[in-house]
PDB file of C-alpha atoms and ligand atoms in Angstrom:
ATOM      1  CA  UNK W   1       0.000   0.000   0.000  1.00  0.00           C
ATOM      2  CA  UNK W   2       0.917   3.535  -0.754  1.00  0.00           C
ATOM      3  CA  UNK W   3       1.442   6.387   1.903  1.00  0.00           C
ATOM      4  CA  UNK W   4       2.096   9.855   1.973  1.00  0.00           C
ATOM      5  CA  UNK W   5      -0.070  10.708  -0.931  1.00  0.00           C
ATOM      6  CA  UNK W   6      -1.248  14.398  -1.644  1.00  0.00           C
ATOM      7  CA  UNK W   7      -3.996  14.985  -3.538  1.00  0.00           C
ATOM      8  CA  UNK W   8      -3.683  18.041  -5.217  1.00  0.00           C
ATOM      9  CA  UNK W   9      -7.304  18.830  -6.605  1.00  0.00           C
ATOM     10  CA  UNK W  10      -9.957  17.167  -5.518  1.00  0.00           C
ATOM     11  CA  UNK W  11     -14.199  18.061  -5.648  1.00  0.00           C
ATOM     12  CA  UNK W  12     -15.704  16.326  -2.487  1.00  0.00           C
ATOM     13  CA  UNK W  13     -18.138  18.397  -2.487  1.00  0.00           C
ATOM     14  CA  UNK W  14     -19.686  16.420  -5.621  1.00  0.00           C
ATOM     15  CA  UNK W  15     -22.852  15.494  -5.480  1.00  0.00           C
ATOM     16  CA  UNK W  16     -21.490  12.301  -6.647  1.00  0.00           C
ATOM     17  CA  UNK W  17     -20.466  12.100  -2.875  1.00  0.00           C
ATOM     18  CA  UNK W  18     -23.473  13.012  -1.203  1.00  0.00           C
ATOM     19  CA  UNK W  19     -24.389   9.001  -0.590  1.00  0.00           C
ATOM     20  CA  UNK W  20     -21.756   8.039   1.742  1.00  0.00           C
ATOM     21  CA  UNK W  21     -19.507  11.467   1.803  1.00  0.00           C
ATOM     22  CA  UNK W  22     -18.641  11.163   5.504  1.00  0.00           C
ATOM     23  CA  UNK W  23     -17.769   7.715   5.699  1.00  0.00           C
ATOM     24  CA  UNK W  24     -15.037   8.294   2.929  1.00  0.00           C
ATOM     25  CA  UNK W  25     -13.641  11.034   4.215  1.00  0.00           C
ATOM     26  CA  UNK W  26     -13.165   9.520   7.401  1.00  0.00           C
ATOM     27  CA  UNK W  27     -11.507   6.752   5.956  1.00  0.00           C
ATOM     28  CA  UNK W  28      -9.229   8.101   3.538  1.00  0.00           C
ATOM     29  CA  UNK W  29      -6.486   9.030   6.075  1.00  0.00           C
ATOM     30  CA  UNK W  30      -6.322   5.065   6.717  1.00  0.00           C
ATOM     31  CA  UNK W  31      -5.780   4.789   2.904  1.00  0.00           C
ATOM     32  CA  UNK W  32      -2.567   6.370   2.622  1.00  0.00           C
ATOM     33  CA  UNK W  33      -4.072   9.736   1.710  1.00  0.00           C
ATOM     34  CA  UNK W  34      -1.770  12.346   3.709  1.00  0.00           C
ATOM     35  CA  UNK W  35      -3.557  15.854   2.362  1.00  0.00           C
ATOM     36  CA  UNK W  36      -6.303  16.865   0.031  1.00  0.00           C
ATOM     37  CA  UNK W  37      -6.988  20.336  -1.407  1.00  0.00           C
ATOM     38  CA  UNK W  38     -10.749  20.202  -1.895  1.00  0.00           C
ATOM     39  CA  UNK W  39     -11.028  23.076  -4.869  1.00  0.00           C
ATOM     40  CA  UNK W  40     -14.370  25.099  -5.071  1.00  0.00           C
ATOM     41  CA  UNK W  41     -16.139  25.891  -8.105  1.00  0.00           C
ATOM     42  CA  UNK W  42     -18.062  28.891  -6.898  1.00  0.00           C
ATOM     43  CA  UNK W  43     -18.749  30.826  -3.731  1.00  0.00           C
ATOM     44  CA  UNK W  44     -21.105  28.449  -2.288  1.00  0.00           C
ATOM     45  CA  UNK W  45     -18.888  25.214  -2.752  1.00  0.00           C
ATOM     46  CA  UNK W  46     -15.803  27.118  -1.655  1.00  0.00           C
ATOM     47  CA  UNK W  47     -17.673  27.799   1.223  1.00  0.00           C
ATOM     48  CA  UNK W  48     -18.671  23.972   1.758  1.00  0.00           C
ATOM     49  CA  UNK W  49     -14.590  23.323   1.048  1.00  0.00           C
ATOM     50  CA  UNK W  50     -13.963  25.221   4.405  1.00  0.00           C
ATOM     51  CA  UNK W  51     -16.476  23.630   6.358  1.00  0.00           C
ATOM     52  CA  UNK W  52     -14.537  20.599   5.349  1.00  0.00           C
ATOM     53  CA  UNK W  53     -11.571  21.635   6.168  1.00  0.00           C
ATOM     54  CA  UNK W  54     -13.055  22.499   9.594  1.00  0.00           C
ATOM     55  CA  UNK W  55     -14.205  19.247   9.914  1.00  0.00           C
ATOM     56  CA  UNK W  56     -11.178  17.340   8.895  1.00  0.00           C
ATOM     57  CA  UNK W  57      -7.656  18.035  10.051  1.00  0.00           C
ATOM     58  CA  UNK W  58      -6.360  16.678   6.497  1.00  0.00           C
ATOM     59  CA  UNK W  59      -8.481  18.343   3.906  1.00  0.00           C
ATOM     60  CA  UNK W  60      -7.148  21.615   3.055  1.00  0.00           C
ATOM     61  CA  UNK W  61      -9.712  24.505   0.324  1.00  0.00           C
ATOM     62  CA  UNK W  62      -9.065  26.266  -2.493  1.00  0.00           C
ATOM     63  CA  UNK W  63     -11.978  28.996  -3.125  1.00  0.00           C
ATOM     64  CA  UNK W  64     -12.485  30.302  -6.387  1.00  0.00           C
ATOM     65  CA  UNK W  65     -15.232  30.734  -8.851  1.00  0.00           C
ATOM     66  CA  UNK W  66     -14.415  28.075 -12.298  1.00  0.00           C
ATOM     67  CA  UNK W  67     -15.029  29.465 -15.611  1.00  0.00           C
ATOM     68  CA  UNK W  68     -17.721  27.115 -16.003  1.00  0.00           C
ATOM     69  CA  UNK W  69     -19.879  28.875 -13.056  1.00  0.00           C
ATOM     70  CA  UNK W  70     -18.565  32.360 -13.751  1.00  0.00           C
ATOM     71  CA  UNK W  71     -21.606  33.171 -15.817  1.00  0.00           C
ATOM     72  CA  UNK W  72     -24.075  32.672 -12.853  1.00  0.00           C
ATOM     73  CA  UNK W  73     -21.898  34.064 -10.038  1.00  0.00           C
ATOM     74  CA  UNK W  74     -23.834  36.733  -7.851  1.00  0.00           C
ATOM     75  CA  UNK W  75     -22.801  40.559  -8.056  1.00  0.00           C
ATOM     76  CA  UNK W  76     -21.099  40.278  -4.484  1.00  0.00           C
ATOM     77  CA  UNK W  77     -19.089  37.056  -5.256  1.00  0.00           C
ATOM     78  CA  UNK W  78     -15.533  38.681  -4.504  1.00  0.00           C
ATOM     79  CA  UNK W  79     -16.681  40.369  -1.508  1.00  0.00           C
ATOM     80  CA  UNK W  80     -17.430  36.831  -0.485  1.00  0.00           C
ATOM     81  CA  UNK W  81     -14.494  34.846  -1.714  1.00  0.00           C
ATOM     82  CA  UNK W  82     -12.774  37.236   0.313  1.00  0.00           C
ATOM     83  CA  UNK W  83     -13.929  36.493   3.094  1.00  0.00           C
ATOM     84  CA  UNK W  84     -13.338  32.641   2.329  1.00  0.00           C
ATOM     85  CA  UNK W  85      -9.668  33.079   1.448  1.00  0.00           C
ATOM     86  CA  UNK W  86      -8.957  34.368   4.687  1.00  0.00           C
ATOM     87  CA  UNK W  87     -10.066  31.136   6.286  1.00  0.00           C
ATOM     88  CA  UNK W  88      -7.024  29.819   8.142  1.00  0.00           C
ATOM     89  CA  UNK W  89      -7.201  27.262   5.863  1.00  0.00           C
ATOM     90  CA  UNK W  90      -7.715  28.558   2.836  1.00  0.00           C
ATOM     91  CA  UNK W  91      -4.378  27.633   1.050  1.00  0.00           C
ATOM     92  CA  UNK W  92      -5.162  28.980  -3.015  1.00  0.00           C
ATOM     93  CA  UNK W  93      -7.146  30.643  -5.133  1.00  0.00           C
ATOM     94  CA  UNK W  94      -8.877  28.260  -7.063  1.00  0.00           C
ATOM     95  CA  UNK W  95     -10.562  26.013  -9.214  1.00  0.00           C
ATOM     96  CA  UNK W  96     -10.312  29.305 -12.155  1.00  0.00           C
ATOM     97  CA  UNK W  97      -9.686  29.571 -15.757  1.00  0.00           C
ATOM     98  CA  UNK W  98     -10.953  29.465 -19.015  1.00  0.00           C
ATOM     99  CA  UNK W  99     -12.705  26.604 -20.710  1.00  0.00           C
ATOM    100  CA  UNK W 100     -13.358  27.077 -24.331  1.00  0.00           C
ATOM    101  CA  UNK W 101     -14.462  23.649 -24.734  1.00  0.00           C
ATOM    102  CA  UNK W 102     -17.178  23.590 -23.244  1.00  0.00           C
ATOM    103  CA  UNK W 103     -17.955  27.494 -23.172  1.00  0.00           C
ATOM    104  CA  UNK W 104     -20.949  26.982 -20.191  1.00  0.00           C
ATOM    105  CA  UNK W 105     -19.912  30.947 -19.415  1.00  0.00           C
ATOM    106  CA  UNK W 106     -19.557  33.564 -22.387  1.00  0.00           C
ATOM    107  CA  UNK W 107     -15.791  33.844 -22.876  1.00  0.00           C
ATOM    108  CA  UNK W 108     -15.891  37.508 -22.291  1.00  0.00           C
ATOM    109  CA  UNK W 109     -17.305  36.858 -18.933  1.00  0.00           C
ATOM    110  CA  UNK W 110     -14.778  33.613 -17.920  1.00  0.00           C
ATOM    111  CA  UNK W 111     -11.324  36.333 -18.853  1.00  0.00           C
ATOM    112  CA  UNK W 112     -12.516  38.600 -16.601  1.00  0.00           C
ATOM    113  CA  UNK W 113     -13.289  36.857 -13.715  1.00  0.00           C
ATOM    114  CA  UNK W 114     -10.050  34.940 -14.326  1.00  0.00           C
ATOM    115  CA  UNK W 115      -8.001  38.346 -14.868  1.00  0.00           C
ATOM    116  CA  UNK W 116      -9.760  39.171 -11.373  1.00  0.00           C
ATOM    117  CA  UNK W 117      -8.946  36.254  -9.134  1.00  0.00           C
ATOM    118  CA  UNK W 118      -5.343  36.500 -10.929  1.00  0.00           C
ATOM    119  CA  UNK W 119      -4.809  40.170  -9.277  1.00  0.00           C
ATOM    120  CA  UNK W 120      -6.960  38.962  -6.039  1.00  0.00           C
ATOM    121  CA  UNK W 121      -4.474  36.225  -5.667  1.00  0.00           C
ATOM    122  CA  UNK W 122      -1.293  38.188  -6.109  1.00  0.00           C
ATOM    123  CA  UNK W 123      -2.653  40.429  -3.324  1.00  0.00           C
ATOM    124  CA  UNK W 124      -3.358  37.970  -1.126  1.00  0.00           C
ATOM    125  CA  UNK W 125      -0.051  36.673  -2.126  1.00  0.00           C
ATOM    126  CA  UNK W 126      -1.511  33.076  -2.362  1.00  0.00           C
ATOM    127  CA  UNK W 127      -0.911  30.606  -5.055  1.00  0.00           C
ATOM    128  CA  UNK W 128      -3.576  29.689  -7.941  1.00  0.00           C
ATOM    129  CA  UNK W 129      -5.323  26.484  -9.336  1.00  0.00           C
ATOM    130  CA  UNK W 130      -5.772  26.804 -13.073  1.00  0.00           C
ATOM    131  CA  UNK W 131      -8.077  25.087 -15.245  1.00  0.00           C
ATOM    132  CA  UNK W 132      -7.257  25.424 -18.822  1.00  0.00           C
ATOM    133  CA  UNK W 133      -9.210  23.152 -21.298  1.00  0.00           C
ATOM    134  CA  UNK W 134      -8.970  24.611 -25.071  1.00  0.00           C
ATOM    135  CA  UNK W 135      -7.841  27.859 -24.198  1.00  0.00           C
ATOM    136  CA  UNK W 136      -4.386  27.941 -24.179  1.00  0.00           C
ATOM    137  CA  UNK W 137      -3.378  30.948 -25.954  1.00  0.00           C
ATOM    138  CA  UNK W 138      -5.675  33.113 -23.596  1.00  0.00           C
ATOM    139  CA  UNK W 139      -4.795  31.233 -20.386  1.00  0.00           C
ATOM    140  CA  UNK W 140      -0.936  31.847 -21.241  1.00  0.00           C
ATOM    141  CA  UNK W 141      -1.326  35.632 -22.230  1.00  0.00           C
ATOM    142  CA  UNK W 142      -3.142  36.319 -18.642  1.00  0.00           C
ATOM    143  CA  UNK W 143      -0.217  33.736 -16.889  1.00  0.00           C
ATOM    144  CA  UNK W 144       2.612  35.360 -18.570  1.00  0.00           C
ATOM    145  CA  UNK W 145       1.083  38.693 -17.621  1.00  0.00           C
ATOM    146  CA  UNK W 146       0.711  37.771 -13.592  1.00  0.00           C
ATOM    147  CA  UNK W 147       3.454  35.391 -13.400  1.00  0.00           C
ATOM    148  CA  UNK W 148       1.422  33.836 -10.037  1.00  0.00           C
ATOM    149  CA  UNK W 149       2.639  31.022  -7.695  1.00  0.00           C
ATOM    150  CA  UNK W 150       0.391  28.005  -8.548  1.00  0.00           C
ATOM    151  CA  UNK W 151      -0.460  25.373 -10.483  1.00  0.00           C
ATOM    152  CA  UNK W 152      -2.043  24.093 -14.198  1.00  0.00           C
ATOM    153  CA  UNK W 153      -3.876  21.297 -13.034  1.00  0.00           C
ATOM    154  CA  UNK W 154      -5.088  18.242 -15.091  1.00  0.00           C
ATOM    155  CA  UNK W 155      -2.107  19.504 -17.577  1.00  0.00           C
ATOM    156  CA  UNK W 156      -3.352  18.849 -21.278  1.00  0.00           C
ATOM    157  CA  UNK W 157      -0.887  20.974 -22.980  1.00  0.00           C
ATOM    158  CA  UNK W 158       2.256  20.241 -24.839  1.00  0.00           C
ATOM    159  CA  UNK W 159       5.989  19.656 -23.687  1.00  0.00           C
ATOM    160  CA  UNK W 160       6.714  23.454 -25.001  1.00  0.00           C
ATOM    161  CA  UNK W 161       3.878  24.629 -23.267  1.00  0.00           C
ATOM    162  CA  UNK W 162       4.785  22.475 -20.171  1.00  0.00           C
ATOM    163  CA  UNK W 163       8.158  24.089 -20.472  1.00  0.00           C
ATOM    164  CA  UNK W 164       6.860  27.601 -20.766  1.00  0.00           C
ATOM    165  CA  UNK W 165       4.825  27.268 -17.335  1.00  0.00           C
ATOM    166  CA  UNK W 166       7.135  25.658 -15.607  1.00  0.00           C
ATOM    167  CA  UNK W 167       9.856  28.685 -16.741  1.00  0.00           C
ATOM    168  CA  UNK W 168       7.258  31.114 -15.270  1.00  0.00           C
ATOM    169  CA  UNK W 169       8.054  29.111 -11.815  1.00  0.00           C
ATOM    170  CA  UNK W 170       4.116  27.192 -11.219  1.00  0.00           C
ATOM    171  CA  UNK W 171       3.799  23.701 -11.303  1.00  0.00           C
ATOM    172  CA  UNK W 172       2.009  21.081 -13.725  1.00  0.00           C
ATOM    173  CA  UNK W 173      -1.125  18.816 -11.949  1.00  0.00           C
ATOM    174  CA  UNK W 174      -0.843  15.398 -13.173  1.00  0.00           C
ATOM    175  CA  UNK W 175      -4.052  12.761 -12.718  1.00  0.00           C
ATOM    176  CA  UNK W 176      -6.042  10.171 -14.396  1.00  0.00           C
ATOM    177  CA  UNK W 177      -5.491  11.231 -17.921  1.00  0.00           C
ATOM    178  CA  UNK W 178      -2.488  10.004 -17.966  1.00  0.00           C
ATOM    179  CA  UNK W 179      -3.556   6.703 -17.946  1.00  0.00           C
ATOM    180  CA  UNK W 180      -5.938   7.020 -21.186  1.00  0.00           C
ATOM    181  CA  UNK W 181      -5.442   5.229 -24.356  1.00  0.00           C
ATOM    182  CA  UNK W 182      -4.880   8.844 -26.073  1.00  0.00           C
ATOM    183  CA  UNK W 183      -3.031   9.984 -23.576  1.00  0.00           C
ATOM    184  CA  UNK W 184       0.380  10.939 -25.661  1.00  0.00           C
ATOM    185  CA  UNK W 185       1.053  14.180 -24.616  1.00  0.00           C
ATOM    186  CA  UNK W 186       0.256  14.066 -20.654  1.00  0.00           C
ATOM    187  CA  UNK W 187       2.401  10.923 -21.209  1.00  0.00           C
ATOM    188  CA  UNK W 188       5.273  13.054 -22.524  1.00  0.00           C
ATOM    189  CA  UNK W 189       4.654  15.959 -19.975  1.00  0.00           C
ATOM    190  CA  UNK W 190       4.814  13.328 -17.489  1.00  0.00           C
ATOM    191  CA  UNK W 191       8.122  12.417 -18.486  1.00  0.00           C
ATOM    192  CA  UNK W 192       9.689  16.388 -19.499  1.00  0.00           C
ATOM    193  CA  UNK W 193       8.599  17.713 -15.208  1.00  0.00           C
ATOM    194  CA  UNK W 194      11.246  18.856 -13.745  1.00  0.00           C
ATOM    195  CA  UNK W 195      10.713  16.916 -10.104  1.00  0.00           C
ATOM    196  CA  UNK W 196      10.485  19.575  -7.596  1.00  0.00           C
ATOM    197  CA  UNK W 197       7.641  21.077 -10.242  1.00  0.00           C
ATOM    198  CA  UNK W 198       5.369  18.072 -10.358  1.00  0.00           C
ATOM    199  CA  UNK W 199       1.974  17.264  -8.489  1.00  0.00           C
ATOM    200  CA  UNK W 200      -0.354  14.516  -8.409  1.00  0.00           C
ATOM    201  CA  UNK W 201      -3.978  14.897  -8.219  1.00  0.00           C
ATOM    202  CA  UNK W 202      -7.693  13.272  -8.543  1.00  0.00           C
ATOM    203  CA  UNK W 203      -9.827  16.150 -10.320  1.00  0.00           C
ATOM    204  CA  UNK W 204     -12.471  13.495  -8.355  1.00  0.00           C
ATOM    205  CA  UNK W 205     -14.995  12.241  -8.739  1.00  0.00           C
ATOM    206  CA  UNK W 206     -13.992  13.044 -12.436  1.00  0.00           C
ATOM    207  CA  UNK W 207     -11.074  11.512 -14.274  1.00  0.00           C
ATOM    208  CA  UNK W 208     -10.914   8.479 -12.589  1.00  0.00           C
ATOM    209  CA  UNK W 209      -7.922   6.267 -13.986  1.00  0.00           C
ATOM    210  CA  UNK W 210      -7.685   3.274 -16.137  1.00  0.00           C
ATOM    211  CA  UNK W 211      -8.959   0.725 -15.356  1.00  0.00           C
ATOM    212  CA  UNK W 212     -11.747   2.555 -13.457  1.00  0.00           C
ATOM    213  CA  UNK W 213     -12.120   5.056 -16.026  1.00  0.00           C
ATOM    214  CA  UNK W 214     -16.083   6.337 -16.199  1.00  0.00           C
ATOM    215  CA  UNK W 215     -16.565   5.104 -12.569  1.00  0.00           C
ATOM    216  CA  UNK W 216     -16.296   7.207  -9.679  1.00  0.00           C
ATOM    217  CA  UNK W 217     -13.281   8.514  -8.906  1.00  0.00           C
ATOM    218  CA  UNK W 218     -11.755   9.628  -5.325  1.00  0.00           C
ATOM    219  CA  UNK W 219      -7.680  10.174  -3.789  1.00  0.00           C
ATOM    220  CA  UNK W 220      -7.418   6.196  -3.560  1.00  0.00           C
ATOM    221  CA  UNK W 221      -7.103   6.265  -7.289  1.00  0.00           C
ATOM    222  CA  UNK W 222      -3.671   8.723  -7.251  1.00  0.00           C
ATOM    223  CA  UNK W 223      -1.135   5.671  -7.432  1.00  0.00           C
ATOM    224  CA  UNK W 224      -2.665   4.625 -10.785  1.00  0.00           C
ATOM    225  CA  UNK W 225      -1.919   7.469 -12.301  1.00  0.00           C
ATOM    226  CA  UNK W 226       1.482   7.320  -9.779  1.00  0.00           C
ATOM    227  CA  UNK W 227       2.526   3.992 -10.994  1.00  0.00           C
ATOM    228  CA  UNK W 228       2.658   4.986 -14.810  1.00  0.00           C
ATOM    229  CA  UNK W 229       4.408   7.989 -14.124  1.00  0.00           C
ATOM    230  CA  UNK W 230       6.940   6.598 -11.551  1.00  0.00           C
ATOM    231  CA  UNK W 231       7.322   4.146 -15.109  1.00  0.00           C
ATOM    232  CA  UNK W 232       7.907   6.694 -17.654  1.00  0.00           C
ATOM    233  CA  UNK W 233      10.405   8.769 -14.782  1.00  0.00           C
ATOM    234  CA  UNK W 234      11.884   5.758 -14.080  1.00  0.00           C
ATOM    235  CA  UNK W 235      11.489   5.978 -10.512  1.00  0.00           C
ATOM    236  CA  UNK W 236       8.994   4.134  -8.107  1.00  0.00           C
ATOM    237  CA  UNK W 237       5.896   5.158  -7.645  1.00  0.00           C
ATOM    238  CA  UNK W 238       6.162   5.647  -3.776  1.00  0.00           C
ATOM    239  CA  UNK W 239       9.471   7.461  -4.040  1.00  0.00           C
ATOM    240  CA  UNK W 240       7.368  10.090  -6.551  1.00  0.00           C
ATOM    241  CA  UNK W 241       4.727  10.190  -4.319  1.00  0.00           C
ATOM    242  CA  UNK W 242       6.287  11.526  -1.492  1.00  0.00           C
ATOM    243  CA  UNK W 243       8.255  13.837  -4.322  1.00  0.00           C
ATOM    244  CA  UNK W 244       5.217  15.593  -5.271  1.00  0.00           C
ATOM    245  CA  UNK W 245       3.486  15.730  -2.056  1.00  0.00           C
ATOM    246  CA  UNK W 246       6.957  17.713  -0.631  1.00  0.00           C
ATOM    247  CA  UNK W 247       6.051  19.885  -3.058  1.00  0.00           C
ATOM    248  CA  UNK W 248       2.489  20.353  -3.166  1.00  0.00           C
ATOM    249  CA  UNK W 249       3.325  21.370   0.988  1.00  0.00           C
ATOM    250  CA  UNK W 250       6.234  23.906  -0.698  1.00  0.00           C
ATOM    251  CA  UNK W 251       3.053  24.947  -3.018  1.00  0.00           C
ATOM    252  CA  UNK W 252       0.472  25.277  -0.485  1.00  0.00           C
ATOM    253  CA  UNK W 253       2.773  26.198   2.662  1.00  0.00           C
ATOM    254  CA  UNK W 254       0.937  23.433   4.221  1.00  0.00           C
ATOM    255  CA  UNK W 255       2.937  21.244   6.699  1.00  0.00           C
TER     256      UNK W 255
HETATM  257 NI1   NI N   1     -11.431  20.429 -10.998  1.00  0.00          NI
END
C-alpha cells in the first residue's frame, strides 16, 4: 500500500459524494491519503470546502469561482471569496480559468473573472489552481502577464507549453489522464517535469484512472496514475509520491 499521498485537486463536495460522503472522508487518512486540497467551483462550494476543512484536520480549500460557473456568479461574489480566502485554511485561489471547450460561461465573462482572481491572488499573495481546457493561448497571455505562484492542473498541454509554465516558476497537476489510451502528450509531460515542479492529483470524482475510467473517482485512485508515471520517470511510484506531495506542501505552505 501507498502512503504519503497528496492529492492536489480534488471536488468532495460532488454530489457524486453526497451518498456516503462522511464515511469516505473519514476513511481516507487510513488509505494512505496524507492531504487533500478540496477546490471550489463557486462561492457556495468554496464555502462547503472550508467547512470541510473544519471538519477534517487533512483536507485543506481552495476557493475560487471556475469558468464554467462564472456566468451565474452573484454581483457580491468577490466580496465573499474574500472572506473565504482568509479562512485559516484557505491555502489557493482556485478552481479558475478558461474553458473554451465547453464554453458553459460567455468567454468575455470567464477572462474577466479569471483576470480578477489572478490580481486577487497576487494580493493575497496566495498561489492559484488553473483550469485550462482549449484555451491555451488566452490562459498563457493572462499567466505570462501575472506570473502567479500556482499550479495548471489536469495539464493537457504540450511539452513546449509544459516548459513555458514551468519557466514562469508554477507547477504542472498530473491525474487520471495520464492513464488514457490517447493519452500521448500528458504521457510526454509526465516524463519532461522537472521533479520539484510536479503534483499529483484526482480532479475526483472526475477523471478516474484506467482501469476505473467512467466510474467514480476519489484520492485512492492517485497511485494509478502514480505507478505509470513513476514508469515513464523511471522511478517508483512511492518514491514520486512523497516527491510531489513535498512539493504540493512547498506549493500550499501546508505542513
Ligand atoms: Ni477540478
Amino acid at each position: 500500500m501507498f502512503t504519503n499521498i497528496f492529492d492536489t485537486h480534488a471536488h468532495y463536495h460532488d454530489r457524486q459524494f453526497d451518498g456516503d460522503r462522511d464515511t469516505l472522508l473519514a476513511e481516507l487518512p487510513s488509505a494512505g491519503i496524507f492531504r487533500v486540497v478540496n477546490c471550489g467551483t463557486d462561492t457556495s462550494t468554496s464555502r462547503t470546502c472550508c467547512e470541510y476543512a473544519d471538519q477534517y484536520d487533512y483536507i485543506y480549500a481552495a476557493c475560487g469561482v471556475h469558468p464554467h460557473d462564472c456566468g451565474a456568479a452573484e454581483e457580491d461574489w468577490e466580496e465573499t471569496l474574500r472572506e473565504l480566502l482568509s479562512h485559516k485554511k484557505s491555502v489557493a485561489v482556485g478552481e479558475i480559468g478558461l474553458d473554451y471547450q465547453y464554453d458553459f460561461s460567455p468567454r468575455e465573462t470567464q477572462k474577466r473573472f479569471f483576470e480578477r482572481q489572478l490580481q486577487l491572488a497576487k494580493e493575497l499573495d496566495l498561489p492559484v489552481i488553473i483550469h485550462d481546457r482549449e484555451a491555451h493561448a488566452d490562459t498563457w497571455e493572462l499567466l505570462q502577464k501575472y506570473a502567479p505562484k500556482g499550479v495548471v492542473h489536469c495539464f493537457s498541454g504540450s511539452v513546449e507549453m509544459a516548459r513555458d509554465v514551468v519557466d514562469l516558476g508554477m507547477y504542472i497537476g498530473l491525474g487520471g489522464a495520464v492513464t488514457f489510451k490517447n493519452a500521448r502528450k500528458p504521457v510526454e509531460v509526465a516524463k519532461f517535469v522537472p521533479e520539484d515542479r510536479l503534483l499529483l492529483e484526482t480532479d475526483c470524482p472526475y477523471m478516474a484512472p484506467v482501469p476505473y475510467r467512467g466510474k467514480r473517482c476519489d484520492s485512492r485512485l492517485i497511485p494509478c496514475a502514480a505507478e505509470l508515471i513513476a514508469q515513464v520517470r523511471g522511478t517508483d511510484p512511492q518514491t514520486l509520491i512523497d516527491r510531489t506531495t513535498e512539493n504540493a506542501k512547498t506549493l500550499f505552505q501546508i505542513h
